[in-house]
CSV table of C-alpha atoms in Angstrom, one decimal:
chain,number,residue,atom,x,y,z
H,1,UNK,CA,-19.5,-8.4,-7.2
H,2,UNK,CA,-18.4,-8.1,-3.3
H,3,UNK,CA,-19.8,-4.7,-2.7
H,4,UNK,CA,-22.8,-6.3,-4.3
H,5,UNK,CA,-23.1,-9.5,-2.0
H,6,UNK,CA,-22.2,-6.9,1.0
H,7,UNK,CA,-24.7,-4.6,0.4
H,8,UNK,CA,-27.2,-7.9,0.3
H,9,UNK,CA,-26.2,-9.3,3.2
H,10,UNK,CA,-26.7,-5.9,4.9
H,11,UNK,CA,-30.1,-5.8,3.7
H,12,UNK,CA,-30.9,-9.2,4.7
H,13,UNK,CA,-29.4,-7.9,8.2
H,14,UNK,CA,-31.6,-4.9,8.0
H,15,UNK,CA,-34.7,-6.7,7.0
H,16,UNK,CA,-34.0,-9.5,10.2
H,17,UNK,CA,-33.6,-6.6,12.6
H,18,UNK,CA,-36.7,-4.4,11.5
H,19,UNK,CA,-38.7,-7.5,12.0
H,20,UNK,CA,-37.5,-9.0,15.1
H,21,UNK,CA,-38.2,-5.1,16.3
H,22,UNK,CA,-42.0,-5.3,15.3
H,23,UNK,CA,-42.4,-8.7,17.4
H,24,UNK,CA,-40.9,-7.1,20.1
H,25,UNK,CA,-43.1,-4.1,19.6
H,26,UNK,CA,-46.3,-6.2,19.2
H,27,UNK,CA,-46.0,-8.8,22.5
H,28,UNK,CA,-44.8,-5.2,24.3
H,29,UNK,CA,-41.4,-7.1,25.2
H,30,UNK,CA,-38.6,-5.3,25.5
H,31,UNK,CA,-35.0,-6.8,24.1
H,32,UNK,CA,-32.9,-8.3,26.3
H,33,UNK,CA,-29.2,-7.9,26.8
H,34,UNK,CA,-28.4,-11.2,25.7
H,35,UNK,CA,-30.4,-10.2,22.1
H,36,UNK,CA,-28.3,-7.0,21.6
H,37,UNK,CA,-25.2,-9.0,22.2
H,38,UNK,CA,-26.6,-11.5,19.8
H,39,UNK,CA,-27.0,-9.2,17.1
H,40,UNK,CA,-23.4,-7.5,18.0
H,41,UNK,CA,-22.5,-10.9,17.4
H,42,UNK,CA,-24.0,-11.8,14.0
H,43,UNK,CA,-22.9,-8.0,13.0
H,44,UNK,CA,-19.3,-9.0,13.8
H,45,UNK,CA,-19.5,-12.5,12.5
H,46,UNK,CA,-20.7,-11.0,8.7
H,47,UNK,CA,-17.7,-7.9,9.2
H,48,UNK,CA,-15.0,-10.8,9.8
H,49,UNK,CA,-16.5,-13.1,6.8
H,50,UNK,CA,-16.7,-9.8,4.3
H,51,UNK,CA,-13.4,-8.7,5.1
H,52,UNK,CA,-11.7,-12.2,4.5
H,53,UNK,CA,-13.8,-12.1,1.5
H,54,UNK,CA,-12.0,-8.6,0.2
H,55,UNK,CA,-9.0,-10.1,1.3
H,56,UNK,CA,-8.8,-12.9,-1.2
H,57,UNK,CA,-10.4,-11.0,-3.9
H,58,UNK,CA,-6.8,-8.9,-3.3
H,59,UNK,CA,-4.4,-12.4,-3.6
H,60,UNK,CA,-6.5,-12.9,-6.4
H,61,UNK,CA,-5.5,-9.7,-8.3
H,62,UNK,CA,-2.2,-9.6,-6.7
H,63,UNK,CA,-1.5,-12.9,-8.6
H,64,UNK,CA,-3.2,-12.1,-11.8
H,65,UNK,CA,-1.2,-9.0,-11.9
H,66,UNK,CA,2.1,-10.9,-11.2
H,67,UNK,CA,1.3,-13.2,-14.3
H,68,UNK,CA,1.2,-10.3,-16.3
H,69,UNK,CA,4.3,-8.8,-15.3
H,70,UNK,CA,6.0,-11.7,-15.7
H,71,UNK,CA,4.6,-12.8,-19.6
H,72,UNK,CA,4.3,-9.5,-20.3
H,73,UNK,CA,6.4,-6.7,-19.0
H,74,UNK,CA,9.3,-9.0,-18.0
H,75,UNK,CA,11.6,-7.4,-20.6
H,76,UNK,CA,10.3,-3.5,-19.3
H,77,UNK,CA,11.1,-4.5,-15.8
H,78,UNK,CA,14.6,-5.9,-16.6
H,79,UNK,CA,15.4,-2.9,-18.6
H,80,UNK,CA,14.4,-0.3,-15.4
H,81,UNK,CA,16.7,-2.3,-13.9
H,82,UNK,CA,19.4,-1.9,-15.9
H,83,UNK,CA,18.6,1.9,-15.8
H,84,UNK,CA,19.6,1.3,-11.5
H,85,UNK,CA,22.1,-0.8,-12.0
H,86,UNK,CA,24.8,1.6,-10.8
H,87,UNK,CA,22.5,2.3,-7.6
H,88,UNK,CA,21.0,-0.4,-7.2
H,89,UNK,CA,23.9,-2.0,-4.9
H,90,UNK,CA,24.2,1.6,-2.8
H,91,UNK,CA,20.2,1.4,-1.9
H,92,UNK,CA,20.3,-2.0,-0.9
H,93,UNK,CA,23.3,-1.3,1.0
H,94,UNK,CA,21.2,1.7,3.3
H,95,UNK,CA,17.9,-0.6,2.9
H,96,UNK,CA,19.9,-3.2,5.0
H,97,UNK,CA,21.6,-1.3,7.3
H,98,UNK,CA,18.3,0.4,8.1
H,99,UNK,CA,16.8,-3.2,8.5
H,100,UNK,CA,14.5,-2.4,5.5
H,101,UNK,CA,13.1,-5.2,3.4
H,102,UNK,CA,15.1,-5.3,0.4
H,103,UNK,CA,12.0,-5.6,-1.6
H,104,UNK,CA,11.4,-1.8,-1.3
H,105,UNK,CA,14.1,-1.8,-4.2
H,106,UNK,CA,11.2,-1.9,-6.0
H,107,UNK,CA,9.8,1.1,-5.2
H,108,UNK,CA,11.9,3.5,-7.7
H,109,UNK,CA,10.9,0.9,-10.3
H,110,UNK,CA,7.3,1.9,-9.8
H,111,UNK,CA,8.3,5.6,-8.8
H,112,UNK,CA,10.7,6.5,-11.6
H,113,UNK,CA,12.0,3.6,-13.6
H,114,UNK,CA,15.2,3.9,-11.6
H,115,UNK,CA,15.9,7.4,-13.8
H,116,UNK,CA,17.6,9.9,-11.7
H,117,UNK,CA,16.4,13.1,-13.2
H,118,UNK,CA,12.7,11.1,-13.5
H,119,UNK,CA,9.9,14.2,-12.7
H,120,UNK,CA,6.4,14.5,-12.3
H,121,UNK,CA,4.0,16.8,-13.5
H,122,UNK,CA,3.5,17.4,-9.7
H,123,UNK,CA,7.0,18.4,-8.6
H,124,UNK,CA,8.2,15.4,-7.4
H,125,UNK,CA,11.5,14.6,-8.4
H,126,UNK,CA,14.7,11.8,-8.2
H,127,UNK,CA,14.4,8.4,-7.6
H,128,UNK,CA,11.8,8.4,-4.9
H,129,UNK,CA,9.7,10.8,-6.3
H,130,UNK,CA,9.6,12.8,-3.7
H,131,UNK,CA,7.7,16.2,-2.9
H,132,UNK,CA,9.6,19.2,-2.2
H,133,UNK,CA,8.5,20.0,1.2
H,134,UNK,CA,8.5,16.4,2.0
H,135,UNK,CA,12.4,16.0,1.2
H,136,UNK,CA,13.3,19.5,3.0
H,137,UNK,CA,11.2,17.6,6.3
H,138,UNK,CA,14.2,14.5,5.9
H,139,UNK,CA,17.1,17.5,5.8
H,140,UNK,CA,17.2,17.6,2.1
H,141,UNK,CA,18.6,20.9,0.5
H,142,UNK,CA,15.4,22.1,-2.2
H,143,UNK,CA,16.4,25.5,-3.4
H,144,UNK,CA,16.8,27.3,-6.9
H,145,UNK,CA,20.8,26.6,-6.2
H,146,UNK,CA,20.4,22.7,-5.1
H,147,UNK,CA,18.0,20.1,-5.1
H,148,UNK,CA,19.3,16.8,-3.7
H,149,UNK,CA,16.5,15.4,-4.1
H,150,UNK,CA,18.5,14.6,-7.5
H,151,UNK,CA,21.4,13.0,-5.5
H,152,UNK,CA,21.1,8.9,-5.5
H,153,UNK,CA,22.2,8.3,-1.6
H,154,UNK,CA,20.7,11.6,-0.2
H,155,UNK,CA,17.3,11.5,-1.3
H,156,UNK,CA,17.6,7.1,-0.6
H,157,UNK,CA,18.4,8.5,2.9
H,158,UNK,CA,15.4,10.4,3.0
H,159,UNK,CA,13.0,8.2,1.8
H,160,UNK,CA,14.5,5.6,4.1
H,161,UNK,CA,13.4,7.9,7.0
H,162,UNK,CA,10.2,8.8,5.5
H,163,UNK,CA,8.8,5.1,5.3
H,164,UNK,CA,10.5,4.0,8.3
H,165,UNK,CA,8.2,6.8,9.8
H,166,UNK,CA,5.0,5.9,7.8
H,167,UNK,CA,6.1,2.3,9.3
H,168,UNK,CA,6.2,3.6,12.6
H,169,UNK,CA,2.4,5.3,12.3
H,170,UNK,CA,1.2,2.1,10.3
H,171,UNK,CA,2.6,-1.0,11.8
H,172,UNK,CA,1.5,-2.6,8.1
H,173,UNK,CA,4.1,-2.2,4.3
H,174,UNK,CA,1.1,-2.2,2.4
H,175,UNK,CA,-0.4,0.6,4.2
H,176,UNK,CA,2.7,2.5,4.7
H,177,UNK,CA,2.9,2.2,0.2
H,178,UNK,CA,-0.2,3.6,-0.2
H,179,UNK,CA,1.0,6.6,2.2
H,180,UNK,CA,3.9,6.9,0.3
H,181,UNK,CA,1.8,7.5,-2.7
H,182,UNK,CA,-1.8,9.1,-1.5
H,183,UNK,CA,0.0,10.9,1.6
H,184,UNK,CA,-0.3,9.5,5.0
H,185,UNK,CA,-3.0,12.1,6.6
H,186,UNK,CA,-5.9,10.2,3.4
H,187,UNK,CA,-4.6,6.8,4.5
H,188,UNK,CA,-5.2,7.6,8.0
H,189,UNK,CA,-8.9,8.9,7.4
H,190,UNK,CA,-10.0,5.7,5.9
H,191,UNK,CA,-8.2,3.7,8.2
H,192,UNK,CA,-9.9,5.7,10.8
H,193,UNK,CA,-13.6,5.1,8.9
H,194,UNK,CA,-13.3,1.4,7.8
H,195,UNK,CA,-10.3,-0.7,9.6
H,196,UNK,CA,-6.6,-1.0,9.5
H,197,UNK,CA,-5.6,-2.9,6.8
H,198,UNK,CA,-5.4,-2.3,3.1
H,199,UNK,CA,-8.4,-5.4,1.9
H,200,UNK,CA,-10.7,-2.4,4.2
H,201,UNK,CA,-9.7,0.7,2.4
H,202,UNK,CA,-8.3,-0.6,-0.6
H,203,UNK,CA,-11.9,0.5,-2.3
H,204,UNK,CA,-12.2,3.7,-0.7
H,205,UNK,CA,-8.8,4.4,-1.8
H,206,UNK,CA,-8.0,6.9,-5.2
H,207,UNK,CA,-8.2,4.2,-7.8
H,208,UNK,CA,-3.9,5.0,-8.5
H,209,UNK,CA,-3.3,4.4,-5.2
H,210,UNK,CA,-5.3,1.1,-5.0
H,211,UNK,CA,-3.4,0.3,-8.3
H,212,UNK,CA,0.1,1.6,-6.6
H,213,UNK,CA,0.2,-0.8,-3.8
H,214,UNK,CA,-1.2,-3.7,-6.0
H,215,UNK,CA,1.3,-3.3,-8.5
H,216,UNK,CA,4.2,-3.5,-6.2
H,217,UNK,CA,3.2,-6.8,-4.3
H,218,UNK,CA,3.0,-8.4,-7.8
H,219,UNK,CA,6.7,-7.3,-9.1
H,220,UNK,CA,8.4,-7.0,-6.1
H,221,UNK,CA,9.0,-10.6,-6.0
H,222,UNK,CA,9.9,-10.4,-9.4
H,223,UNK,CA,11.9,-7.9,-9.4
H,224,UNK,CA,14.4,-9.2,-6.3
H,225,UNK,CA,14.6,-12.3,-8.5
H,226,UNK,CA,16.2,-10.4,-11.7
H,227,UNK,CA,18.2,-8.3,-9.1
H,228,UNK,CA,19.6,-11.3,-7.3
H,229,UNK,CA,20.7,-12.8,-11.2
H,230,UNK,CA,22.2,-9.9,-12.1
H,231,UNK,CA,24.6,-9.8,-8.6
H,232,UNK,CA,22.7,-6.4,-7.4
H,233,UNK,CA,21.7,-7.8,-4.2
H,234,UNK,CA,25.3,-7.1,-2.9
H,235,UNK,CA,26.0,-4.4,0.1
H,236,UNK,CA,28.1,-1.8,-1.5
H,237,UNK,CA,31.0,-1.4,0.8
């Protein structure tokens, strides 16, 4: 429905502009300055309006999804939990000392149900779900001897770094999650092409990745919540 109204009020825009040009061209008047900063205007006006258009259509989803998660898939989200729940207090220990959000705990819930030895058809592997070459870039040992991308605090130390650096490119958590999962250099490019926040790209996005980020502003309030009942939310000292 949006990309429909945006694709109207383009063609409305269009249809304006191609006949303002022909009055022009038939009283031989050029356009002024103050015309062309007119239209600028009017272009920038409908760019501002569309985008706070996209961004409610995502609060709407985002709370739609969250309804569901809660009615629905409360029970699956307690139980990935309980698959953390012996490091669960050791990565909110490093996401605080790290002055992390603690609501990136929810992260491995999305990633790998908080199952250590959780792998991907891909090669990602551990908690994080991270790539080889990505956790060797973070000083992680990947070899056919040792891969700790299998160790709990190791590869938590890693992806610490990693989206504290995505952080540092992006300025924005919901861009710096769909890095995380569509690689940062894709996230750039559309950032690049249609505007720095993730209501721009979200539909220019790989639908998983759209889905990704989506999915984790709905549970992660959700998921603090059962953390905080079950006494995870302690620094592990």
């Amino acid at each position: 429905m949006i990309k429909v109204l945006i694709y109207a009020f383009f063609m409305i825009l269009l249809g304006l502009n191609v006949l303002k040009a022909e009055i022009i061209e038939s009283k031989n008047i050029s356009p002024t300055v103050e015309d062309k900063f007119e239209d600028y205007e009017d272009i920038k006006a409908l760019v501002n309006y569309l985008t706070k258009i996209e961004e409610e259509s995502v609060k709407i989803e985002i709370k739609r999804k969250k309804k569901d998660y809660i009615l629905k898939h409360r029970t699956e989200l307690e139980s990935y939990i309980e698959n953390g729940k012996n490091v669960i207090p050791l990565i909110y220990t490093i996401l605080i000392k790290h002055n992390l959000p603690p609501e990136l705990l929810a992260v491995p819930i999305i990633e790998s149900h908080y199952k250590i030895m959780a792998k991907s058809s891909k090669g990602a592997l551990g908690l994080w779900q991270l790539m080889p070459e990505t956790a060797r870039s973070f000083g992680l040992k990947v070899n056919k001897e040792v891969d700790e991308r299998l160790d709990p605090i190791k590869s938590t130390l890693a992806a610490v770094q990693y989206l504290k650096k995505l952080y540092s490119v992006f300025g924005d958590w919901q861009l710096v999650l769909a890095s995380y999962n569509a690689g940062h250099n894709k996230v750039i490019t559309k950032v690049s092409y249609h505007g720095n926040s993730f209501s721009n790209i979200k539909n220019f996005l790989p639908k998983q990745t759209k889905e990704y980020v989506l999915n984790f502003i709905a549970i992660a309030e959700v998921v603090t919540e059962i953390i905080k009942k079950k006494g995870l939310d302690k620094e592990d000292v």
